[in-house]
mmCIF file of C-alpha atoms in Angstrom:
data_model
loop_
_atom_site.group_PDB
_atom_site.id
_atom_site.type_symbol
_atom_site.label_atom_id
_atom_site.label_comp_id
_atom_site.label_asym_id
_atom_site.label_seq_id
_atom_site.Cartn_x
_atom_site.Cartn_y
_atom_site.Cartn_z
ATOM 1 C CA MET A 131 8.630 -17.061 -53.063
ATOM 2 C CA ASP A 132 11.650 -17.540 -55.266
ATOM 3 C CA ALA A 133 13.341 -20.598 -56.761
ATOM 4 C CA THR A 134 15.446 -21.154 -53.606
ATOM 5 C CA ASP A 135 12.336 -21.193 -51.409
ATOM 6 C CA ALA A 136 10.731 -23.663 -53.815
ATOM 7 C CA ARG A 137 13.827 -25.899 -53.694
ATOM 8 C CA ILE A 138 13.692 -25.890 -49.880
ATOM 9 C CA LEU A 139 10.009 -26.796 -49.936
ATOM 10 C CA LEU A 140 10.581 -29.575 -52.475
ATOM 11 C CA ALA A 141 13.281 -31.031 -50.232
ATOM 12 C CA LEU A 142 10.914 -30.835 -47.251
ATOM 13 C CA ALA A 143 8.134 -32.468 -49.267
ATOM 14 C CA ALA A 144 10.486 -35.353 -50.039
ATOM 15 C CA ASP A 145 11.671 -35.628 -46.420
ATOM 16 C CA PRO A 146 9.465 -33.722 -43.955
ATOM 17 C CA ARG A 147 11.708 -34.652 -41.030
ATOM 18 C CA ALA A 148 14.888 -33.290 -42.588
ATOM 19 C CA THR A 149 16.885 -31.042 -40.297
ATOM 20 C CA VAL A 150 17.965 -27.555 -41.289
ATOM 21 C CA VAL A 151 21.557 -28.813 -41.505
ATOM 22 C CA ALA A 152 20.548 -31.710 -43.782
ATOM 23 C CA LEU A 153 18.536 -29.357 -46.020
ATOM 24 C CA ALA A 154 21.446 -26.938 -46.219
ATOM 25 C CA GLU A 155 23.859 -29.705 -47.208
ATOM 26 C CA GLN A 156 21.477 -31.227 -49.747
ATOM 27 C CA LEU A 157 20.764 -27.867 -51.390
ATOM 28 C CA SER A 158 24.302 -26.418 -51.101
ATOM 29 C CA LEU A 159 23.044 -23.510 -49.016
ATOM 30 C CA SER A 160 24.217 -22.164 -45.698
ATOM 31 C CA ARG A 161 22.413 -23.321 -42.563
ATOM 32 C CA ASN A 162 21.561 -19.696 -41.745
ATOM 33 C CA THR A 163 20.012 -19.178 -45.188
ATOM 34 C CA VAL A 164 17.807 -22.248 -44.855
ATOM 35 C CA GLN A 165 16.824 -21.372 -41.277
ATOM 36 C CA ALA A 166 15.975 -17.757 -42.120
ATOM 37 C CA ARG A 167 13.915 -18.756 -45.150
ATOM 38 C CA LEU A 168 12.001 -21.403 -43.202
ATOM 39 C CA VAL A 169 11.223 -18.902 -40.433
ATOM 40 C CA ARG A 170 10.062 -16.349 -43.020
ATOM 41 C CA MET A 171 7.873 -18.961 -44.745
ATOM 42 C CA GLU A 172 6.358 -20.092 -41.435
ATOM 43 C CA GLN A 173 5.589 -16.508 -40.404
ATOM 44 C CA GLY A 174 4.173 -15.746 -43.855
ATOM 45 C CA GLY A 175 1.790 -18.695 -43.746
ATOM 46 C CA VAL A 176 3.536 -20.583 -46.556
ATOM 47 C CA LEU A 177 3.950 -23.670 -44.390
ATOM 48 C CA GLY A 178 0.652 -25.116 -43.196
ATOM 49 C CA SER A 179 -0.124 -27.204 -40.168
ATOM 50 C CA PHE A 180 1.191 -30.688 -39.550
ATOM 51 C CA GLU A 181 -2.439 -31.843 -39.261
ATOM 52 C CA ARG A 182 -2.778 -32.128 -43.046
ATOM 53 C CA ARG A 183 -0.470 -35.148 -42.965
ATOM 54 C CA ILE A 184 -2.637 -37.101 -40.502
ATOM 55 C CA SER A 185 -5.065 -39.512 -42.112
ATOM 56 C CA PRO A 186 -8.634 -39.359 -40.765
ATOM 57 C CA LYS A 187 -8.623 -43.175 -41.037
ATOM 58 C CA ALA A 188 -6.098 -43.240 -38.194
ATOM 59 C CA LEU A 189 -8.752 -41.520 -36.077
ATOM 60 C CA ASP A 190 -11.433 -44.079 -37.031
ATOM 61 C CA GLN A 191 -13.007 -41.641 -39.490
ATOM 62 C CA PRO A 192 -12.629 -43.489 -42.837
ATOM 63 C CA LEU A 193 -15.513 -41.803 -44.671
ATOM 64 C CA THR A 194 -15.051 -38.466 -46.391
ATOM 65 C CA ALA A 195 -18.001 -36.476 -47.680
ATOM 66 C CA PHE A 196 -18.533 -33.071 -49.175
ATOM 67 C CA VAL A 197 -21.485 -31.012 -48.040
ATOM 68 C CA THR A 198 -22.513 -28.035 -50.121
ATOM 69 C CA ALA A 199 -24.528 -25.419 -48.299
ATOM 70 C CA GLN A 200 -26.546 -22.368 -49.120
ATOM 71 C CA VAL A 201 -26.437 -19.826 -46.331
ATOM 72 C CA ASN A 202 -27.979 -16.559 -45.322
ATOM 73 C CA GLN A 203 -25.138 -14.208 -46.287
ATOM 74 C CA HIS A 204 -25.860 -11.942 -43.309
ATOM 75 C CA GLN A 205 -24.988 -14.840 -40.999
ATOM 76 C CA LEU A 206 -21.861 -16.091 -42.787
ATOM 77 C CA ALA A 207 -19.501 -15.309 -39.885
ATOM 78 C CA GLU A 208 -21.752 -17.115 -37.399
ATOM 79 C CA VAL A 209 -22.180 -20.060 -39.760
ATOM 80 C CA SER A 210 -18.423 -20.327 -40.234
ATOM 81 C CA GLN A 211 -17.832 -20.343 -36.480
ATOM 82 C CA ALA A 212 -20.571 -22.921 -35.881
ATOM 83 C CA LEU A 213 -19.071 -25.193 -38.549
ATOM 84 C CA ALA A 214 -15.621 -24.800 -36.990
ATOM 85 C CA ASP A 215 -17.120 -26.056 -33.721
ATOM 86 C CA ILE A 216 -18.099 -29.405 -35.326
ATOM 87 C CA ALA A 217 -15.091 -31.705 -34.901
ATOM 88 C CA GLU A 218 -15.839 -33.737 -38.039
ATOM 89 C CA VAL A 219 -15.720 -30.622 -40.232
ATOM 90 C CA VAL A 220 -12.145 -30.599 -41.529
ATOM 91 C CA GLU A 221 -12.340 -27.813 -44.149
ATOM 92 C CA VAL A 222 -14.770 -25.142 -45.274
ATOM 93 C CA PHE A 223 -14.464 -23.137 -48.473
ATOM 94 C CA GLY A 224 -16.540 -20.137 -49.511
ATOM 95 C CA LEU A 225 -17.626 -20.512 -53.132
ATOM 96 C CA SER A 226 -18.923 -18.334 -55.904
ATOM 97 C CA GLY A 227 -22.054 -19.368 -57.762
ATOM 98 C CA GLU A 228 -25.261 -20.972 -56.530
ATOM 99 C CA THR A 229 -23.620 -22.817 -53.645
ATOM 100 C CA ASP A 230 -22.115 -20.728 -50.871
ATOM 101 C CA LEU A 231 -19.984 -23.220 -48.962
ATOM 102 C CA LEU A 232 -18.155 -26.468 -49.605
ATOM 103 C CA VAL A 233 -17.692 -28.352 -46.347
ATOM 104 C CA ARG A 234 -15.382 -31.360 -46.181
ATOM 105 C CA VAL A 235 -16.340 -33.724 -43.391
ATOM 106 C CA VAL A 236 -15.131 -37.069 -42.106
ATOM 107 C CA ALA A 237 -17.185 -39.748 -40.378
ATOM 108 C CA ALA A 238 -16.917 -43.226 -38.906
ATOM 109 C CA ASP A 239 -19.686 -44.741 -41.032
ATOM 110 C CA ALA A 240 -22.921 -43.884 -42.859
ATOM 111 C CA GLU A 241 -24.887 -43.453 -39.647
ATOM 112 C CA ASP A 242 -22.234 -41.114 -38.263
ATOM 113 C CA LEU A 243 -22.235 -39.150 -41.529
ATOM 114 C CA TYR A 244 -26.010 -38.779 -41.228
ATOM 115 C CA ARG A 245 -25.527 -37.341 -37.722
ATOM 116 C CA VAL A 246 -22.829 -34.903 -38.886
ATOM 117 C CA ALA A 247 -24.906 -33.793 -41.889
ATOM 118 C CA GLY A 248 -27.796 -33.157 -39.502
ATOM 119 C CA GLN A 249 -25.577 -31.035 -37.264
ATOM 120 C CA ILE A 250 -24.531 -28.971 -40.262
ATOM 121 C CA LEU A 251 -28.102 -28.486 -41.460
ATOM 122 C CA ALA A 252 -29.111 -27.435 -37.936
ATOM 123 C CA VAL A 253 -26.635 -24.542 -37.939
ATOM 124 C CA ARG A 254 -28.541 -21.277 -37.770
ATOM 125 C CA GLY A 255 -28.116 -19.489 -41.097
ATOM 126 C CA ILE A 256 -27.745 -22.603 -43.241
ATOM 127 C CA GLU A 257 -30.744 -22.776 -45.512
ATOM 128 C CA ARG A 258 -30.089 -25.946 -47.523
ATOM 129 C CA THR A 259 -27.435 -28.647 -47.864
ATOM 130 C CA THR A 260 -26.509 -31.451 -50.218
ATOM 131 C CA THR A 261 -24.183 -34.257 -49.182
ATOM 132 C CA ALA A 262 -21.984 -36.303 -51.508
ATOM 133 C CA LEU A 263 -19.914 -39.226 -50.298
ATOM 134 C CA ALA A 264 -16.351 -39.384 -51.594
ATOM 135 C CA MET A 265 -15.964 -42.838 -53.079
ATOM 136 C CA ARG A 266 -12.213 -42.689 -53.724
ATOM 137 C CA GLU A 267 -9.437 -40.104 -53.760
ATOM 138 C CA LEU A 268 -8.150 -40.002 -57.330
ATOM 139 C CA VAL A 269 -5.585 -37.185 -57.031
ATOM 140 C CA PRO A 270 -4.392 -36.543 -53.481
ATOM 141 C CA HIS A 271 -3.609 -33.060 -52.238
ATOM 142 C CA ARG A 272 -0.346 -32.053 -53.856
ATOM 143 C CA LEU A 273 1.766 -29.022 -54.600
ATOM 144 C CA THR A 274 4.958 -30.716 -55.779
ATOM 145 C CA PRO A 275 4.319 -30.037 -59.507
ATOM 146 C CA LEU A 276 3.924 -26.324 -58.760
ATOM 147 C CA LEU A 277 7.004 -26.335 -56.525
ATOM 148 C CA ARG A 278 9.063 -27.979 -59.283
ATOM 149 C CA ARG A 279 7.948 -25.314 -61.725
ATOM 150 C CA ALA A 280 8.811 -22.551 -59.244
ATOM 151 C CA ALA A 281 12.199 -24.136 -58.482
ATOM 152 C CA GLU A 282 12.976 -24.096 -62.199
ATOM 153 C CA GLY A 283 12.132 -20.395 -62.303
ATOM 154 C CA ARG A 284 9.157 -20.785 -64.638
#
């Protein structure tokens, strides 16, 4: 990614519905340049899914919790697939250290969270879990500061 890519992404972050023509005009680039770079970034996995912009609250899932899990390392692939099959599991990260996985889940309420945590613990290969309820999001997911730095060529 170069400074031009970062400038395109910053413009998209500011206006996700901007057309290629609008981006090209705003950034003083040709339409073909913007289009080609967007295609390359999409194919390279730089641009993620639209899903990230949808609030779980809109789906009646206002609670967010983080479940840490210790797993049998020989069953990690099976555990990952089983977690992916639980609709309320929105992200799973493999970690270094004492905890193997960090699982972000959403739920309708405390009772629903209890059910989801039970489903996770029941996954074959998960040995132990700990659940922490997110009380408030203090810094939302963001990449704009990094994009600004990249756009400035630093």
